[in-house]
mmCIF file of C-alpha atoms in Angstrom:
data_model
loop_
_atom_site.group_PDB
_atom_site.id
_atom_site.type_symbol
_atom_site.label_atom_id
_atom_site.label_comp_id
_atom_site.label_asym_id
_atom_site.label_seq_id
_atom_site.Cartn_x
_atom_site.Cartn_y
_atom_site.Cartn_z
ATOM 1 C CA UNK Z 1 -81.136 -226.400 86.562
ATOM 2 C CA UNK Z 2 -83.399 -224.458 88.634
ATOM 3 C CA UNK Z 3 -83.062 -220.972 88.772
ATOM 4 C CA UNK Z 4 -83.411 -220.270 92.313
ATOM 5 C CA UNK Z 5 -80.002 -222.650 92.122
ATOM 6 C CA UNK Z 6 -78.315 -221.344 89.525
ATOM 7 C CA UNK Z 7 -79.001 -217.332 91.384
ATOM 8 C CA UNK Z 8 -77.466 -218.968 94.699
ATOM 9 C CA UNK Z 9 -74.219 -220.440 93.294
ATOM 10 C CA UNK Z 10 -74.065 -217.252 91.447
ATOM 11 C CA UNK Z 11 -74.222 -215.184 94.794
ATOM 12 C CA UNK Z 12 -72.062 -217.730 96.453
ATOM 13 C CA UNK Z 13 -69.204 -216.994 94.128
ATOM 14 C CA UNK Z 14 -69.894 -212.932 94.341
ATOM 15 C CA UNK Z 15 -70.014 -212.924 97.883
ATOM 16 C CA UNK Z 16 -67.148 -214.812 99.048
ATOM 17 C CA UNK Z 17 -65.520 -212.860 96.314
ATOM 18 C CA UNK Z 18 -66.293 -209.540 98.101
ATOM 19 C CA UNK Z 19 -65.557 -210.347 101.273
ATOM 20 C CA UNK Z 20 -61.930 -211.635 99.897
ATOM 21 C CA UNK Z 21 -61.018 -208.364 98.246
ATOM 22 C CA UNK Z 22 -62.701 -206.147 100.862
ATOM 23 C CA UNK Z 23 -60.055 -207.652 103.445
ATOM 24 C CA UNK Z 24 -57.338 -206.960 100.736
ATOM 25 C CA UNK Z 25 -58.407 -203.506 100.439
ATOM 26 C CA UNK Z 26 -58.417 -202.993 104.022
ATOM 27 C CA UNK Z 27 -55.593 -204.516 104.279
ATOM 28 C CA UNK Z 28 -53.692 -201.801 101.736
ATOM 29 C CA UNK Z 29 -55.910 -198.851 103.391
ATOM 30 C CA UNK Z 30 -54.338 -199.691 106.299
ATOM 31 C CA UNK Z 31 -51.249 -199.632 105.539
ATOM 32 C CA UNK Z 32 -50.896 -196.424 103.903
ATOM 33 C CA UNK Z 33 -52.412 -195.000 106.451
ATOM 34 C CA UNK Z 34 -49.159 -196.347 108.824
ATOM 35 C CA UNK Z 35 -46.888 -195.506 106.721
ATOM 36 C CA UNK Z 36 -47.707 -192.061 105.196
ATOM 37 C CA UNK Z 37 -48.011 -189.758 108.486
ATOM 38 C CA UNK Z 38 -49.258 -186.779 106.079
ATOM 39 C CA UNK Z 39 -52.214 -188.377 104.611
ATOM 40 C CA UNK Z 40 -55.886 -187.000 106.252
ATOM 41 C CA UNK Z 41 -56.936 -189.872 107.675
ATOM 42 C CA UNK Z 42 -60.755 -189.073 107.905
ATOM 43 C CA UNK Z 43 -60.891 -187.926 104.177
ATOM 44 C CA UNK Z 44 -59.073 -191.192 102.885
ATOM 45 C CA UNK Z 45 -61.428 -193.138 105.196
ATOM 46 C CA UNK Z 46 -64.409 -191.422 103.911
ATOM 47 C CA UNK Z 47 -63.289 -191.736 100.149
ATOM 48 C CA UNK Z 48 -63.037 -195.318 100.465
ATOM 49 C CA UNK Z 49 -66.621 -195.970 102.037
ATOM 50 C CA UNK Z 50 -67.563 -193.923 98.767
ATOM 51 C CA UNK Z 51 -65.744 -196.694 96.784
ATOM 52 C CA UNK Z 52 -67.158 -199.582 98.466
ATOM 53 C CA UNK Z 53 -70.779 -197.722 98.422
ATOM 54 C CA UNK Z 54 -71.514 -196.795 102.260
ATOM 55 C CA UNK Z 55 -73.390 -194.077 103.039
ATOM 56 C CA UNK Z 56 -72.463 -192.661 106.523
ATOM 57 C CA UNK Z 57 -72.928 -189.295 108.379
ATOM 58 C CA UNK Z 58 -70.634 -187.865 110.848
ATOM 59 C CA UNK Z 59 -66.630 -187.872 111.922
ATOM 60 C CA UNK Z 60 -64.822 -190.951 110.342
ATOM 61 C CA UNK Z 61 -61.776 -191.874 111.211
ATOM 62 C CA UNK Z 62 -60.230 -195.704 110.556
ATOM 63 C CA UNK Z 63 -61.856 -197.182 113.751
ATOM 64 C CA UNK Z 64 -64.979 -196.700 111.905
ATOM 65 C CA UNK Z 65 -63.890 -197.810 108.720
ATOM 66 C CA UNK Z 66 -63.204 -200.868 110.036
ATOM 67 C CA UNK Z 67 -66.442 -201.653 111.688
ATOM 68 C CA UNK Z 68 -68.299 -200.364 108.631
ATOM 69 C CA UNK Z 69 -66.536 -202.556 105.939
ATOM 70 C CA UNK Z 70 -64.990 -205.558 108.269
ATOM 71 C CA UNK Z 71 -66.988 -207.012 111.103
ATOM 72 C CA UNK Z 72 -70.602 -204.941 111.870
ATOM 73 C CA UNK Z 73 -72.691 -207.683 110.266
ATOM 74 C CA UNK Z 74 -75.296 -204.601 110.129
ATOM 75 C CA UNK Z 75 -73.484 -202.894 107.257
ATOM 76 C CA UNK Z 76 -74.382 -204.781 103.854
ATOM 77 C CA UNK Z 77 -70.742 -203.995 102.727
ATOM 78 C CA UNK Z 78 -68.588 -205.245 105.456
ATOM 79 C CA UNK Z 79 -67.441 -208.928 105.437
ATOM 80 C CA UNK Z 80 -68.904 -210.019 108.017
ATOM 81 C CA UNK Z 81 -72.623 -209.255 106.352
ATOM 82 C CA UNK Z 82 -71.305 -210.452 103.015
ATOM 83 C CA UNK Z 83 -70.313 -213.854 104.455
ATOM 84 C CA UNK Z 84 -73.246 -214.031 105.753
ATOM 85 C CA UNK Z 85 -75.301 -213.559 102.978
ATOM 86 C CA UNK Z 86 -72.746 -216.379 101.260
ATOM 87 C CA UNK Z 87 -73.956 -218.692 104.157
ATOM 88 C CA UNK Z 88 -77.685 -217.700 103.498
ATOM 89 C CA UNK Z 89 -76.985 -218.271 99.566
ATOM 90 C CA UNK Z 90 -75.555 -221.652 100.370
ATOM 91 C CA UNK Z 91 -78.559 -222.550 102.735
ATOM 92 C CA UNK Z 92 -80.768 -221.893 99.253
ATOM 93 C CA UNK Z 93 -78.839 -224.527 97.356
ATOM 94 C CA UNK Z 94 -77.762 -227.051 100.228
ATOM 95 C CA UNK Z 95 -79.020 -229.683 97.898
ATOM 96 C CA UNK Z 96 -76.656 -228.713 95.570
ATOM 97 C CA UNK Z 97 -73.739 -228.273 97.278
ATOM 98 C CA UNK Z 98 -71.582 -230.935 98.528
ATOM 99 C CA UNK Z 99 -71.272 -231.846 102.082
ATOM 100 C CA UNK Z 100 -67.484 -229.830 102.071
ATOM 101 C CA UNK Z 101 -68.672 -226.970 100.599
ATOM 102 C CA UNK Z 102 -71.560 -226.344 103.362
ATOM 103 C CA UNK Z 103 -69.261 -227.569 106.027
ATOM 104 C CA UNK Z 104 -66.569 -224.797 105.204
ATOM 105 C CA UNK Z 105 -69.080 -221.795 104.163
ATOM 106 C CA UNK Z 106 -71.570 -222.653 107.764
ATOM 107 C CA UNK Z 107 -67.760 -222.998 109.699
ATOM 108 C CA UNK Z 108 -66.947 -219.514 108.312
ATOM 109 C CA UNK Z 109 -70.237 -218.015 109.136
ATOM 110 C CA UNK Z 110 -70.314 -219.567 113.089
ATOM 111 C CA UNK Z 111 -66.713 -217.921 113.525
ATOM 112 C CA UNK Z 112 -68.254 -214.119 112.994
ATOM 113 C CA UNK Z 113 -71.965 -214.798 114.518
ATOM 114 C CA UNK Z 114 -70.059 -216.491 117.405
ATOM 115 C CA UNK Z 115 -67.693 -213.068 117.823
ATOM 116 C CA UNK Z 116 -64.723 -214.725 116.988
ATOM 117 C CA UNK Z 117 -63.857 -212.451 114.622
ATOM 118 C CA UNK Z 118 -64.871 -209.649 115.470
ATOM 119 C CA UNK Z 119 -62.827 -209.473 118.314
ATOM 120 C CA UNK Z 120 -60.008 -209.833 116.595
ATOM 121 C CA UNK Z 121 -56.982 -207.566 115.508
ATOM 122 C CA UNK Z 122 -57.740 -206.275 112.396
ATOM 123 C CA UNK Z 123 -54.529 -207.378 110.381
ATOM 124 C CA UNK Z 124 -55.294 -210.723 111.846
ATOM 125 C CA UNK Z 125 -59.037 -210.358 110.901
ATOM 126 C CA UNK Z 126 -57.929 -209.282 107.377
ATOM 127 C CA UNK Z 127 -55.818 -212.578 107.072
ATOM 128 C CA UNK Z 128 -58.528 -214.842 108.799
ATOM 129 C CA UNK Z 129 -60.959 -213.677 105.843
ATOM 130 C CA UNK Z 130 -58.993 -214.422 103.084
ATOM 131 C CA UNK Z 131 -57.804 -217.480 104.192
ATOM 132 C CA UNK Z 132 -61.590 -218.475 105.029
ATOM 133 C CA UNK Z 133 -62.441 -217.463 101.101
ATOM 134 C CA UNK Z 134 -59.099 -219.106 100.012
ATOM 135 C CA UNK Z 135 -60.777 -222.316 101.880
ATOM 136 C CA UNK Z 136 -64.582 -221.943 100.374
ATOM 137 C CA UNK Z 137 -63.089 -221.561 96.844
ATOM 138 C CA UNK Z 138 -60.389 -224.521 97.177
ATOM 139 C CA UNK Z 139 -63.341 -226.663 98.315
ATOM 140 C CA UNK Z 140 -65.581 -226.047 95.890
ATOM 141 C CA UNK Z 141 -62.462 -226.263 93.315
ATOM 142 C CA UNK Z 142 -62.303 -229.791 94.316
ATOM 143 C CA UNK Z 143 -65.882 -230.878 94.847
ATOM 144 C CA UNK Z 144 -67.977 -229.465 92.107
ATOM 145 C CA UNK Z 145 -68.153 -230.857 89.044
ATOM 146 C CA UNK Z 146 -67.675 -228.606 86.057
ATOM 147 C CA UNK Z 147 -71.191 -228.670 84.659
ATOM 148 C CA UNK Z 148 -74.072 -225.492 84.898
ATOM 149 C CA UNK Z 149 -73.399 -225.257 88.932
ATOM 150 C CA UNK Z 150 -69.716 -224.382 88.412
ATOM 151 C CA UNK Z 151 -69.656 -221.969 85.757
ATOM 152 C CA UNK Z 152 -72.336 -219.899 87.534
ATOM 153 C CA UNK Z 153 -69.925 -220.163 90.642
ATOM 154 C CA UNK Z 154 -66.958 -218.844 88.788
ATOM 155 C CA UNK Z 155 -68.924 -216.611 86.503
ATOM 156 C CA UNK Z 156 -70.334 -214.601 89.967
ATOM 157 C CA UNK Z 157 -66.704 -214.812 90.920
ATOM 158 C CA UNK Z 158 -65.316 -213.751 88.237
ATOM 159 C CA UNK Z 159 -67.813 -210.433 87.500
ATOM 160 C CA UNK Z 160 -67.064 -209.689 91.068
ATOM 161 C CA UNK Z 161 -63.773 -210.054 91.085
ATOM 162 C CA UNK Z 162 -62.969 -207.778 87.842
ATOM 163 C CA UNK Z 163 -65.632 -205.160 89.969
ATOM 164 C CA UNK Z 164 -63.678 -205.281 93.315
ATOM 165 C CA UNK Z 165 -59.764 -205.164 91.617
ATOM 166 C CA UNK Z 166 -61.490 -201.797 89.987
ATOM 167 C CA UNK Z 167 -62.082 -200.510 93.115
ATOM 168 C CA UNK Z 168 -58.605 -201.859 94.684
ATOM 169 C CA UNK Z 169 -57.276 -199.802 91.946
ATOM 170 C CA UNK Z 170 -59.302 -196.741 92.235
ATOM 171 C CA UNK Z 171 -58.133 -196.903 96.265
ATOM 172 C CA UNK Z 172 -54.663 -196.886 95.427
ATOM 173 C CA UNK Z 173 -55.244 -194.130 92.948
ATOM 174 C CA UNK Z 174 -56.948 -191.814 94.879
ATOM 175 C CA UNK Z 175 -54.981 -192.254 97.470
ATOM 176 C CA UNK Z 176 -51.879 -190.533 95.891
ATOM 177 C CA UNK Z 177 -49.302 -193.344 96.996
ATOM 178 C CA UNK Z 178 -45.660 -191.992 96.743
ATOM 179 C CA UNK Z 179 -43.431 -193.392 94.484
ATOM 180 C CA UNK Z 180 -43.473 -197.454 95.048
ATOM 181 C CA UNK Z 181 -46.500 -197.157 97.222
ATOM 182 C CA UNK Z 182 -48.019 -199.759 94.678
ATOM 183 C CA UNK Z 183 -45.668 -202.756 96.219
ATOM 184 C CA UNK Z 184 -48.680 -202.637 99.112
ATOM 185 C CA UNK Z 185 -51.535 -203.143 96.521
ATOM 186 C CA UNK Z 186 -49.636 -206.394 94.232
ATOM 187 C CA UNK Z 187 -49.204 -207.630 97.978
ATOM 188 C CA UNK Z 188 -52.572 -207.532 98.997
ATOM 189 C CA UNK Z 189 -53.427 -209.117 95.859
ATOM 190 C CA UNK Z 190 -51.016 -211.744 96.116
ATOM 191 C CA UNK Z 191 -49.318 -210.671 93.068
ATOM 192 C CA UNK Z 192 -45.809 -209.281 94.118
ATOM 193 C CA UNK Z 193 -43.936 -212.025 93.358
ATOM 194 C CA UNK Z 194 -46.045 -212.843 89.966
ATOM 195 C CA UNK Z 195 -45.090 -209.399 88.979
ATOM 196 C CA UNK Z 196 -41.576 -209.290 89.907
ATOM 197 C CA UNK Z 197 -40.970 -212.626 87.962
ATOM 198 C CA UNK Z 198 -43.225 -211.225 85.261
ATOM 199 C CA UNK Z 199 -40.983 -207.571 84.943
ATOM 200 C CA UNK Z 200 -37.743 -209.540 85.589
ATOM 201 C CA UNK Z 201 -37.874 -207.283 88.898
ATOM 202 C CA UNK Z 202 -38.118 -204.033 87.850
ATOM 203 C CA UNK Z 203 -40.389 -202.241 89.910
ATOM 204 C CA UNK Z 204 -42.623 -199.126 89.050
ATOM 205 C CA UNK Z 205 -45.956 -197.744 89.756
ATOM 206 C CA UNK Z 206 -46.981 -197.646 86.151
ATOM 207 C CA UNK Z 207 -46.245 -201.422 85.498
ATOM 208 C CA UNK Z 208 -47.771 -202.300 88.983
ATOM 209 C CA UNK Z 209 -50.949 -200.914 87.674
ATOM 210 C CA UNK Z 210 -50.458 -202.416 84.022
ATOM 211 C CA UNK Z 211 -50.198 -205.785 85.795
ATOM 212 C CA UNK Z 212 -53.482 -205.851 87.426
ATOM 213 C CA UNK Z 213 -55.166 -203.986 84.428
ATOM 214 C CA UNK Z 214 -54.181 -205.931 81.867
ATOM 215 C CA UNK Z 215 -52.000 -209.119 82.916
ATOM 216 C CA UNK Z 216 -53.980 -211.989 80.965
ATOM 217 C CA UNK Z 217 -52.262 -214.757 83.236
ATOM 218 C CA UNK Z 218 -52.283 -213.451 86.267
ATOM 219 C CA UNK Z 219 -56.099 -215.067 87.705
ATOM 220 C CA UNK Z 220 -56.470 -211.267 89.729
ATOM 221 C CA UNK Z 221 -56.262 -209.080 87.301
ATOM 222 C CA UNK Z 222 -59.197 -207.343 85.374
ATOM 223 C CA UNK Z 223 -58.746 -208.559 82.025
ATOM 224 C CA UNK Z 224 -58.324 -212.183 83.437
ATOM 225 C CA UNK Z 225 -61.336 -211.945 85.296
ATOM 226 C CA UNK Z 226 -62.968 -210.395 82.058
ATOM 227 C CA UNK Z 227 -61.973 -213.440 80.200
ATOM 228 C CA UNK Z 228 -62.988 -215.864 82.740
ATOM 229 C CA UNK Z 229 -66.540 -214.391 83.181
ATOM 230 C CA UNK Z 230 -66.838 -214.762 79.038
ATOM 231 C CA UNK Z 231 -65.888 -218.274 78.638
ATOM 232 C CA UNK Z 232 -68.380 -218.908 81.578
ATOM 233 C CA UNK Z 233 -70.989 -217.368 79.347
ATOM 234 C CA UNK Z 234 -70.103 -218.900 76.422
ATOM 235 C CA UNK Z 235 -70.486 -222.392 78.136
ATOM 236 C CA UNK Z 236 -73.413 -221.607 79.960
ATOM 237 C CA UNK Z 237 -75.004 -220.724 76.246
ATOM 238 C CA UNK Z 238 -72.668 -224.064 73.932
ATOM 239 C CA UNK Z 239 -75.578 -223.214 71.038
ATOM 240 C CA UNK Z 240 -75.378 -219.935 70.556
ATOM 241 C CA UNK Z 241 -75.938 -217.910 67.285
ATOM 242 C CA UNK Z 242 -72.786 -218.497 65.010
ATOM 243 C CA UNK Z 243 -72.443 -214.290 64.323
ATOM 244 C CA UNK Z 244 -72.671 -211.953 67.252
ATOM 245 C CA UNK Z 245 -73.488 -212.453 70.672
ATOM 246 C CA UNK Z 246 -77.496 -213.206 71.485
ATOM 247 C CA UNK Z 247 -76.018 -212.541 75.788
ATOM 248 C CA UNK Z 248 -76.257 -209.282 76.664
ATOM 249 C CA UNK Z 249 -73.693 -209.649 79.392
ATOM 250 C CA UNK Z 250 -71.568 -211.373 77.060
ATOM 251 C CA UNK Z 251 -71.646 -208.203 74.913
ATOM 252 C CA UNK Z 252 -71.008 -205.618 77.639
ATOM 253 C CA UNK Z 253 -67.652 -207.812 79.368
ATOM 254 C CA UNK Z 254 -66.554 -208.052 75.822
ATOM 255 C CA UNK Z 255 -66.792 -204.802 75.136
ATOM 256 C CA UNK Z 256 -65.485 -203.887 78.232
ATOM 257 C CA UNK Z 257 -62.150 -206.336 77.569
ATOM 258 C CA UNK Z 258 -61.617 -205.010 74.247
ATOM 259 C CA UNK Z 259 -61.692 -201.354 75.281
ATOM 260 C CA UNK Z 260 -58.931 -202.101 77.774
ATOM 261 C CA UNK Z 261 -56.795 -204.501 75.305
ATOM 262 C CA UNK Z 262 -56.450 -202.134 72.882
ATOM 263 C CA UNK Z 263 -56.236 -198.476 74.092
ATOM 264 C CA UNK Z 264 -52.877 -197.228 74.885
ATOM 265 C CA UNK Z 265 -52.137 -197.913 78.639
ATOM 266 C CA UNK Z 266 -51.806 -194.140 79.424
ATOM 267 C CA UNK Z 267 -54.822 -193.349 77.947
ATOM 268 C CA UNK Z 268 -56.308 -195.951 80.966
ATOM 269 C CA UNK Z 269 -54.086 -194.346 83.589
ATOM 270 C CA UNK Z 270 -54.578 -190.929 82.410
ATOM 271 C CA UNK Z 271 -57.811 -190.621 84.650
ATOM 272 C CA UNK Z 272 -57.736 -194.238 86.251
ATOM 273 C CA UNK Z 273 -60.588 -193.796 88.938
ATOM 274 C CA UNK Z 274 -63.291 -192.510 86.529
ATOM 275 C CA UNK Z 275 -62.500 -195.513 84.014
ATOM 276 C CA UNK Z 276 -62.659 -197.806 87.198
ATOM 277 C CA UNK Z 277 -65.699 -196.541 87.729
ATOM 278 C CA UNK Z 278 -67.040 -197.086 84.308
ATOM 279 C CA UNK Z 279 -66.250 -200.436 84.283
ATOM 280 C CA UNK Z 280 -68.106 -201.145 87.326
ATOM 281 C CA UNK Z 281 -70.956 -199.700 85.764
ATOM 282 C CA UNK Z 282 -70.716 -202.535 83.238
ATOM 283 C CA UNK Z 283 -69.703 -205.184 85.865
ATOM 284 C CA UNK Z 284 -73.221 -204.137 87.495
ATOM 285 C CA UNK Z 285 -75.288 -203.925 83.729
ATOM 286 C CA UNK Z 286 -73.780 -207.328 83.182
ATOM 287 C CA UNK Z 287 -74.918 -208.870 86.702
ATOM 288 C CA UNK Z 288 -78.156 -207.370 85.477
ATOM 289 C CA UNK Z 289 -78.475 -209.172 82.295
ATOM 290 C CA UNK Z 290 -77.458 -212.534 83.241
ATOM 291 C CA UNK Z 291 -79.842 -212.494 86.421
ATOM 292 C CA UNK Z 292 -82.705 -211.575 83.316
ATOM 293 C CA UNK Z 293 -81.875 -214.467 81.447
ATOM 294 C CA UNK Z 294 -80.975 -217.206 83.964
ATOM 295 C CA UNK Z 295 -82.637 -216.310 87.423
ATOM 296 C CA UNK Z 296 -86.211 -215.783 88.649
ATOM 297 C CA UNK Z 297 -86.558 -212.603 89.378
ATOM 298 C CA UNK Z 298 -89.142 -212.804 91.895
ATOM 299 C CA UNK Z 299 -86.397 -214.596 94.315
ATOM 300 C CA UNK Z 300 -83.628 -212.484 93.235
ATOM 301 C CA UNK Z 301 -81.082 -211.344 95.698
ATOM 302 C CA UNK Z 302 -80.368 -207.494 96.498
ATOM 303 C CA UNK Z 303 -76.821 -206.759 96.660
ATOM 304 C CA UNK Z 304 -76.744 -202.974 98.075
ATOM 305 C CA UNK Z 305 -72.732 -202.604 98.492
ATOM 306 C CA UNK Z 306 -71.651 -200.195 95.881
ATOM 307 C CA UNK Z 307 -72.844 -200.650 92.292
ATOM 308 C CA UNK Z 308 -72.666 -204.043 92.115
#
């Protein structure tokens, strides 16, 4: 496969990715922000552009937020620049793609260039994104064959997706929810009724954040995505040596899995946005490696939201 392919699918998947979870988080920002009068609403704003990696001087308050991280298609982090990017990514590989896939990643992209969306609501803009990524990924779930082309899809997803959850957690976090505040983040995530069946009900901040940690069936959570992004790589390299790992991304997600599988789950919790941070750290070192392997680097693709 050729590399400038195998970058673009991989970009595809991280994109789309990010623009799904950013509308999640937004989603949960805003929220809290309704329903806990006493939080300062420019300091929580501003602490999650630091999460999501945007630089910005002067007052913030959530009308910026918004703009920055949901429809100016002149901030690299907001979704409407990262679908766009997905759309440029897909114009890279439109030989590769199938005629579904274009059709639903182009459709997405017209909406926001057109100013469909961002003249929107922003609850309803938060649900038009994610149902637009629920679409791009369904498509592609039933159009591309399961050869090199999807597991660099998925693996982009995946890397992204254990990245972004981090930061939904360290949101959450640092935004010092009170006491079943976390019901707002499995919702965003699509995972309240996975957890309720999965705790038989029983609802608590501490297992909230233990589900999307460390939940290895649930495909959101961190270690899932961990898992995912592994058996991508392993696939991606069937003859590898038979001790060790000769992938260097390989070696850093495992790592990174293993640290969270086996430490005590207060030991994680203890100081949960630092260790979110230090994964993405490795999220980013692992993007790193694989695009030194697989891609050209003289076409590679910039991503300047955040660390990844």
């Amino acid at each position: 496969m050729l590399s400038r392919i195998a970058e673009s699918l991989f970009w595809i998947g991280r994109y789309v990715e990010r623009a799904d979870v950013t509308a999640r988080i937004l989603d949960v920002q805003t929220q809290l922000l309704i329903e806990d009068p006493f939080v300062d609403e420019e300091e929580s704003c501003r602490a999650l552009l630091g999460i999501m990696g945007v630089e910005h001087d002067g007052p913030v308050d959530q009308r910026t937020m918004l703009r920055l991280l949901l429809s100016d298609v002149r901030s690299e982090a907001s979704t409407a620049a990262t679908l766009g990017a997905a759309r440029e990514s897909a114009r890279r590989a439109r030989e590769t793609l199938s005629t579904d896939m274009w059709s639903a990643i182009n459709t997405t992209w017209r909406a926001i260039s057109t100013g469909r969306v961002p003249g929107m609501r922003s609850a309803m803009a938060f649900d038009w994104v994610r149902e637009r990524c629920s679409v791009i990924n369904g498509v592609a779930g039933t159009t591309m064959s399961r050869d090199e082309t999807w597991h660099f899809y998925v693996l982009g997803r995946s890397i992204e997706r254990a990245d972004m959850t981090a930061r939904l957690l360290t949101t959450t976090a640092l935004a010092g929810v009170p006491s079943g505040g976390w019901n707002a983040t499995l919702r965003a995530c699509g995972a309240y009724e996975a957890f309720l069946r999965t705790y038989r009900g029983l609802e608590a901040d501490e297992a909230a954040a233990e589900f999307l940690l460390l939940d290895r069936l649930f495909p959101r959570s961190i270690m899932s995505a961990l898992r995912t992004a592994e058996r991508c790589l392993e696939d991606l390299a069937a003859a590898g040596p038979r001790v060790g790992f000769g992938d260097e991304a390989q070696r850093l997600l495992g790592r990174a899995r293993a640290d969270l599988e086996y430490r005590p789950l207060a030991a994680i919790l203890t100081d949960l946005p630092d260790e979110m941070e230090q994964l993405q750290v490795t999220c980013s070192a692992a993007a790193e490696a694989i695009g030194t392997k697989y891609f050209d680097t003289s076409e590679a693709i910039h991503w300047a939201g955040g660390l990844g």
